[in-house]
CSV table of C-alpha atoms in Angstrom, one decimal:
chain,number,residue,atom,x,y,z
B,264,MET,CA,83.1,91.8,86.7
B,265,ALA,CA,86.6,90.5,86.7
B,266,ASN,CA,88.4,90.0,90.0
B,267,LYS,CA,91.1,92.5,90.8
B,268,VAL,CA,94.2,90.6,92.1
B,269,VAL,CA,97.4,92.0,93.5
B,270,VAL,CA,100.4,89.7,93.7
B,271,LEU,CA,103.4,90.4,95.9
B,272,GLY,CA,106.2,88.0,95.2
B,273,SER,CA,109.2,86.7,93.3
B,274,ILE,CA,110.3,87.3,89.8
B,275,ASN,CA,112.9,84.8,88.4
B,276,VAL,CA,114.4,83.8,85.1
B,277,ASP,CA,114.1,80.0,85.0
B,278,THR,CA,116.7,77.8,83.4
B,279,THR,CA,115.6,74.2,83.0
B,280,TYR,CA,118.0,71.3,82.5
B,281,HIS,CA,116.3,68.3,80.9
B,282,VAL,CA,117.8,65.0,82.2
B,283,GLU,CA,116.8,61.3,82.1
B,284,ARG,CA,117.2,61.0,85.9
B,285,PHE,CA,118.4,63.1,88.9
B,286,PRO,CA,122.1,62.8,89.7
B,287,GLN,CA,123.2,61.0,92.9
B,288,PRO,CA,125.4,63.0,95.4
B,289,GLY,CA,128.8,63.6,93.8
B,290,GLU,CA,127.7,62.3,90.4
B,291,THR,CA,128.0,64.3,87.2
B,292,ILE,CA,125.4,63.6,84.4
B,293,SER,CA,124.7,65.1,81.0
B,294,ALA,CA,121.6,67.2,80.3
B,295,LYS,CA,119.7,66.3,77.2
B,296,SER,CA,118.8,70.0,76.6
B,297,LYS,CA,118.5,73.4,78.3
B,298,SER,CA,115.9,76.1,78.0
B,299,SER,CA,115.2,79.5,79.7
B,300,ALA,CA,111.9,81.1,80.4
B,301,PRO,CA,110.3,83.8,82.6
B,302,GLY,CA,109.2,82.5,86.0
B,303,GLY,CA,109.3,82.9,89.8
B,304,LYS,CA,106.4,81.9,92.0
B,305,GLY,CA,105.0,85.4,92.2
B,306,ALA,CA,105.3,86.1,88.5
B,307,ASN,CA,103.8,82.7,87.6
B,308,GLN,CA,100.8,83.3,89.9
B,309,ALA,CA,100.2,86.7,88.4
B,310,VAL,CA,100.2,85.3,84.9
B,311,ALA,CA,97.9,82.5,85.9
B,312,ALA,CA,95.5,85.1,87.4
B,313,VAL,CA,95.5,87.4,84.4
B,314,ARG,CA,95.2,84.6,81.8
B,315,SER,CA,92.1,83.5,83.7
B,316,GLY,CA,90.6,86.9,83.4
B,317,ALA,CA,91.7,88.7,86.5
B,318,GLN,CA,92.8,92.4,86.4
B,319,THR,CA,96.3,91.8,87.9
B,320,SER,CA,99.0,94.1,89.4
B,321,PHE,CA,102.4,93.1,90.6
B,322,VAL,CA,104.5,94.3,93.5
B,323,GLY,CA,108.1,93.1,93.5
B,324,ALA,CA,111.7,93.8,92.5
B,325,VAL,CA,114.1,93.0,89.7
B,326,GLY,CA,117.8,93.9,89.2
B,327,SER,CA,119.1,96.5,86.9
B,328,ASP,CA,120.3,93.8,84.5
B,329,ASN,CA,119.2,92.2,81.2
B,330,GLU,CA,117.2,89.6,83.1
B,331,GLY,CA,115.3,92.3,84.9
B,332,SER,CA,114.4,94.1,81.6
B,333,TYR,CA,113.4,90.7,80.2
B,334,MET,CA,111.1,89.9,83.1
B,335,LEU,CA,109.4,93.4,83.0
B,336,GLU,CA,108.7,93.0,79.3
B,337,ALA,CA,107.4,89.4,79.9
B,338,LEU,CA,104.9,90.7,82.5
B,339,LYS,CA,103.8,93.7,80.4
B,340,GLU,CA,103.2,91.4,77.5
B,341,ASN,CA,100.8,89.5,79.7
B,342,ASN,CA,98.9,92.7,80.5
B,343,ILE,CA,100.1,92.8,84.1
B,344,ASP,CA,100.5,96.2,85.8
B,345,VAL,CA,104.2,96.5,86.6
B,346,HIS,CA,104.2,100.1,88.0
B,347,HIS,CA,105.0,98.8,91.5
B,348,ILE,CA,108.0,96.6,90.5
B,349,MET,CA,111.2,98.3,91.8
B,350,VAL,CA,114.6,98.1,90.1
B,351,ASP,CA,117.3,97.2,92.5
B,352,LYS,CA,120.7,98.6,91.6
B,353,TYR,CA,122.6,96.4,94.1
B,354,HIS,CA,121.2,92.9,93.6
B,355,GLY,CA,120.6,90.9,90.5
B,356,THR,CA,117.3,89.6,89.2
B,357,GLY,CA,116.3,86.3,90.8
B,358,THR,CA,117.1,83.1,88.9
B,359,ALA,CA,116.1,79.5,89.2
B,360,ALA,CA,118.0,76.4,88.0
B,361,ILE,CA,115.5,73.6,87.4
B,362,THR,CA,116.4,70.0,86.8
B,363,LEU,CA,113.6,68.1,85.1
B,364,ASP,CA,113.6,64.3,84.8
B,365,ALA,CA,111.9,62.0,82.2
B,366,ASN,CA,108.9,61.5,84.5
B,367,GLY,CA,108.2,65.3,84.7
B,368,GLN,CA,109.4,65.6,88.3
B,369,ASN,CA,111.7,68.5,89.2
B,370,ASP,CA,114.3,69.8,91.6
B,371,ILE,CA,114.8,73.6,91.8
B,372,MET,CA,117.6,75.7,93.1
B,373,ILE,CA,116.9,79.4,93.5
B,374,TYR,CA,119.0,82.6,93.7
B,375,GLY,CA,116.9,85.1,95.5
B,376,GLY,CA,118.7,88.3,94.4
B,377,ALA,CA,116.4,91.3,94.3
B,378,ASN,CA,113.5,89.2,95.6
B,379,GLN,CA,115.2,88.4,98.9
B,380,ALA,CA,116.7,91.9,99.2
B,381,MET,CA,113.2,93.4,99.0
B,382,THR,CA,112.2,95.8,101.9
B,383,THR,CA,109.0,97.5,102.8
B,384,ASP,CA,110.1,100.4,100.5
B,385,VAL,CA,108.6,98.3,97.7
B,386,LEU,CA,105.1,99.0,99.2
B,387,ALA,CA,105.3,102.7,98.7
B,388,GLY,CA,102.2,103.8,96.8
B,389,ILE,CA,100.6,100.4,96.5
B,390,GLU,CA,97.4,101.6,98.3
B,391,ASP,CA,96.2,102.8,94.9
B,392,VAL,CA,96.1,99.1,93.6
B,393,LEU,CA,94.8,97.8,96.9
B,394,ASP,CA,91.9,100.2,96.7
B,395,GLY,CA,89.1,98.1,95.2
B,396,ALA,CA,91.2,95.0,95.0
B,397,ASP,CA,89.6,91.6,95.8
B,398,PHE,CA,92.7,89.5,96.7
B,399,LEU,CA,96.4,90.0,97.6
B,400,ILE,CA,98.6,87.0,97.1
B,401,SER,CA,102.1,86.4,98.5
B,402,GLN,CA,104.5,83.5,98.8
B,403,PHE,CA,107.8,82.8,100.7
B,404,GLU,CA,110.3,83.6,97.9
B,405,THR,CA,110.3,87.2,99.3
B,406,PRO,CA,110.8,88.4,102.9
B,407,GLN,CA,107.9,87.7,105.3
B,408,GLU,CA,108.3,91.1,106.9
B,409,VAL,CA,107.3,92.7,103.5
B,410,THR,CA,104.4,90.3,103.2
B,411,LEU,CA,103.2,91.2,106.8
B,412,ALA,CA,103.3,94.9,106.1
B,413,ALA,CA,101.4,94.4,102.8
B,414,PHE,CA,98.8,92.2,104.4
B,415,LYS,CA,98.2,94.8,107.1
B,416,LEU,CA,97.6,97.4,104.4
B,417,ALA,CA,95.3,94.9,102.6
B,418,LYS,CA,93.1,94.5,105.6
B,419,GLU,CA,92.8,98.3,105.9
B,420,HIS,CA,91.4,98.2,102.4
B,421,GLY,CA,89.1,95.2,103.0
B,422,VAL,CA,91.2,93.0,100.7
B,423,THR,CA,91.2,89.2,101.2
B,424,THR,CA,94.7,87.8,101.7
B,425,ILE,CA,96.0,84.5,100.3
B,426,LEU,CA,99.3,83.1,101.6
B,427,ASN,CA,101.1,80.4,99.7
B,428,PRO,CA,103.8,79.3,102.2
B,429,ALA,CA,106.3,78.0,99.7
B,430,PRO,CA,109.1,77.2,100.1
B,431,ALA,CA,107.9,76.4,103.6
B,432,HIS,CA,109.8,77.6,106.7
B,433,ASP,CA,108.9,79.2,110.0
B,434,ILE,CA,106.1,81.8,109.8
B,435,ILE,CA,106.1,85.1,111.6
B,436,PRO,CA,103.2,84.4,114.0
B,437,GLU,CA,101.7,87.8,113.4
B,438,LEU,CA,101.5,87.1,109.7
B,439,LEU,CA,98.9,84.4,110.2
B,440,SER,CA,96.6,86.8,112.0
B,441,TYR,CA,96.4,88.8,108.8
B,442,THR,CA,96.0,85.8,106.5
B,443,ASP,CA,92.5,84.8,105.3
B,444,VAL,CA,93.5,81.8,103.2
B,445,ILE,CA,96.6,79.7,103.5
B,446,ALA,CA,97.4,77.3,100.7
B,447,PRO,CA,100.3,74.9,101.4
B,448,ASN,CA,100.9,71.5,99.7
B,449,GLU,CA,100.9,68.4,102.0
B,450,SER,CA,104.6,68.5,102.8
B,451,GLU,CA,104.5,72.2,103.5
B,452,CYS,CA,101.4,71.8,105.7
B,453,ALA,CA,103.2,69.0,107.7
B,454,LEU,CA,106.3,71.1,108.1
B,455,LEU,CA,104.4,74.2,109.3
B,456,THR,CA,102.0,72.4,111.7
B,457,GLY,CA,104.0,69.4,112.8
B,458,ILE,CA,101.1,67.2,111.8
B,459,GLU,CA,101.7,64.6,109.1
B,460,VAL,CA,99.1,64.8,106.3
B,461,ALA,CA,97.8,61.2,106.2
B,462,ASP,CA,94.0,61.3,106.1
B,463,GLU,CA,91.0,63.6,106.6
B,464,GLU,CA,91.4,63.6,110.4
B,465,SER,CA,95.0,64.8,110.2
B,466,MET,CA,94.0,67.5,107.7
B,467,LEU,CA,91.2,68.7,109.9
B,468,LYS,CA,93.8,68.9,112.7
B,469,GLY,CA,95.9,71.0,110.4
B,470,ALA,CA,92.9,73.3,109.8
B,471,GLU,CA,92.4,73.6,113.5
B,472,TYR,CA,96.0,74.5,114.0
B,473,PHE,CA,95.7,77.4,111.6
B,474,GLN,CA,92.3,78.5,112.8
B,475,LYS,CA,93.7,78.9,116.3
B,476,ARG,CA,96.2,81.3,114.8
B,477,GLY,CA,93.7,83.4,112.9
B,478,VAL,CA,93.5,81.7,109.5
B,479,LYS,CA,90.0,80.6,108.8
B,480,HIS,CA,90.5,78.9,105.4
B,481,LEU,CA,92.9,76.1,104.7
B,482,LEU,CA,93.6,74.6,101.2
B,483,ILE,CA,96.0,71.7,101.0
B,484,THR,CA,97.1,70.6,97.5
B,485,LEU,CA,97.6,66.9,97.4
B,486,GLY,CA,99.0,66.3,94.0
B,487,SER,CA,97.3,63.5,92.1
B,488,ARG,CA,94.7,63.2,95.0
B,489,GLY,CA,93.3,66.7,94.6
B,490,VAL,CA,92.8,69.5,97.0
B,491,PHE,CA,91.5,69.4,100.6
B,492,TYR,CA,89.7,72.5,101.8
B,493,ALA,CA,88.5,73.4,105.3
B,494,THR,CA,86.5,76.6,106.0
B,495,PRO,CA,84.1,77.7,108.8
B,496,GLU,CA,81.3,76.5,106.6
B,497,GLY,CA,82.6,73.0,106.0
B,498,HIS,CA,85.3,70.9,104.5
B,499,GLY,CA,85.8,68.5,101.6
B,500,LEU,CA,88.1,67.0,98.9
B,501,VAL,CA,88.1,68.2,95.3
B,502,PRO,CA,89.6,65.4,93.2
B,503,ALA,CA,92.4,66.0,90.7
B,504,PHE,CA,92.1,65.6,87.0
B,505,LYS,CA,94.0,62.6,85.8
B,506,VAL,CA,96.6,63.6,83.2
B,507,LYS,CA,100.1,62.6,82.1
B,508,ALA,CA,102.5,65.2,83.5
B,509,VAL,CA,105.5,66.2,81.5
B,510,ASP,CA,106.6,69.2,83.7
B,511,THR,CA,105.2,70.0,87.1
B,512,THR,CA,107.2,73.2,87.6
B,513,ALA,CA,104.4,75.8,87.7
B,514,ALA,CA,101.5,73.5,88.7
B,515,GLY,CA,101.1,75.0,92.2
B,516,ASP,CA,101.5,78.6,90.9
B,517,THR,CA,98.9,78.0,88.2
B,518,PHE,CA,96.5,76.7,90.9
B,519,ILE,CA,96.9,79.7,93.1
B,520,GLY,CA,96.6,82.3,90.4
B,521,ALA,CA,93.7,80.6,88.6
B,522,LEU,CA,91.9,80.2,92.0
B,523,SER,CA,92.2,83.9,92.7
B,524,SER,CA,90.5,84.7,89.4
B,525,GLN,CA,87.4,82.7,90.3
B,526,LEU,CA,86.9,83.1,94.0
B,527,LYS,CA,84.1,85.4,95.3
B,528,ASP,CA,85.0,88.0,97.9
B,529,ASP,CA,83.2,86.1,100.6
B,530,LEU,CA,84.8,82.8,99.5
B,531,SER,CA,81.4,81.2,99.3
B,532,ASN,CA,82.2,79.4,96.0
B,533,VAL,CA,85.4,77.7,97.2
B,534,ALA,CA,84.5,74.2,95.9
B,535,GLY,CA,83.7,75.5,92.4
B,536,ALA,CA,86.7,77.7,92.2
B,537,LEU,CA,88.9,74.8,93.3
B,538,VAL,CA,87.6,72.7,90.4
B,539,TYR,CA,88.5,75.4,87.9
B,540,ALA,CA,92.0,75.9,89.5
B,541,GLN,CA,92.6,72.1,89.5
B,542,ARG,CA,91.7,72.0,85.8
B,543,ALA,CA,94.0,74.9,85.0
B,544,SER,CA,96.9,73.2,86.9
B,545,SER,CA,96.2,69.9,85.0
B,546,LEU,CA,96.7,71.7,81.7
B,547,THR,CA,100.0,73.4,82.9
B,548,VAL,CA,101.7,70.1,83.8
B,549,GLN,CA,101.0,68.7,80.3
B,550,GLN,CA,103.3,71.4,78.7
B,551,MET,CA,107.0,72.2,79.1
B,552,GLY,CA,108.2,75.3,80.9
B,553,ALA,CA,106.7,77.4,83.7
B,554,MET,CA,105.1,80.6,82.5
B,555,PRO,CA,104.7,79.5,78.9
B,556,SER,CA,102.6,76.5,80.0
B,557,ILE,CA,100.0,78.4,82.0
B,558,PRO,CA,96.6,78.2,80.2
B,559,THR,CA,94.1,80.9,79.3
B,560,ALA,CA,90.5,80.9,80.6
B,561,ASP,CA,89.2,79.7,77.2
B,562,LYS,CA,91.5,76.7,77.3
B,563,VAL,CA,90.5,75.9,80.9
B,564,LYS,CA,86.8,76.2,80.2
B,565,ALA,CA,87.1,74.0,77.1
B,566,ALA,CA,88.9,71.4,79.1
B,567,LEU,CA,86.2,71.5,81.8
B,568,ALA,CA,83.5,71.0,79.2
B,569,GLU,CA,85.3,67.9,78.0
B,570,LYS,CA,85.3,66.4,81.6
């Protein structure tokens, strides 16, 4: 049976500027081209989950503007339940300006809009989608107070919570006590714990930091080195798939969404699910754009068969 995933998070329209290199402070450079596509960490993660076979619902907000209508249609076209996306009459739909260099690296500037203006009102009626759900995912492009309230509801319904603390900043302490899985990248983990991610010992210290605060499962994405995981049952490193990246914009989001589609409720298959998620992410970075580059389950499974 397919996992039932609920995503609480951000919805953005991404505009990408393609450049040879990033500008220096005060410098003006020319972009080679420009493109726009649906995105936002929450929306990308939801699309990654549904394309890998999960039944996916979204909780969030858009503005009452053309961008909001565009994003609602984009999510519907991906078979995502949008009944719990509010339309904010006072704030615009979130947008992201992405600068992408010739090596596939990016810088991103985000206007939060309706995402950041979100209140707990957005949670009205979501218990119907939490009932029977396997996972609730959230990130930090929406207010933590809303995530905390949602995670509390999730625990009342026996739903496993996954927190992707990106972009990283101080976490409401109580939020960690309602988080089952936390999934930062290495720089986010270092910022949140004060422990530089240098080797296995330092990553285990990071896991201990979160465990003391109530989070039993830590996943640290390490880019080309893979993913480190630490659970009450053990720890390990799942290597990355070596590919030539052309656009890393949605790599982390694909990883989170794809992971949620494969994990078992008891998280007993973490290592195997991480392999699948890593492979999905490796396909994403080989294509341009955020949401358009997220692969389907068939493509991920075919790539896994190739090894």
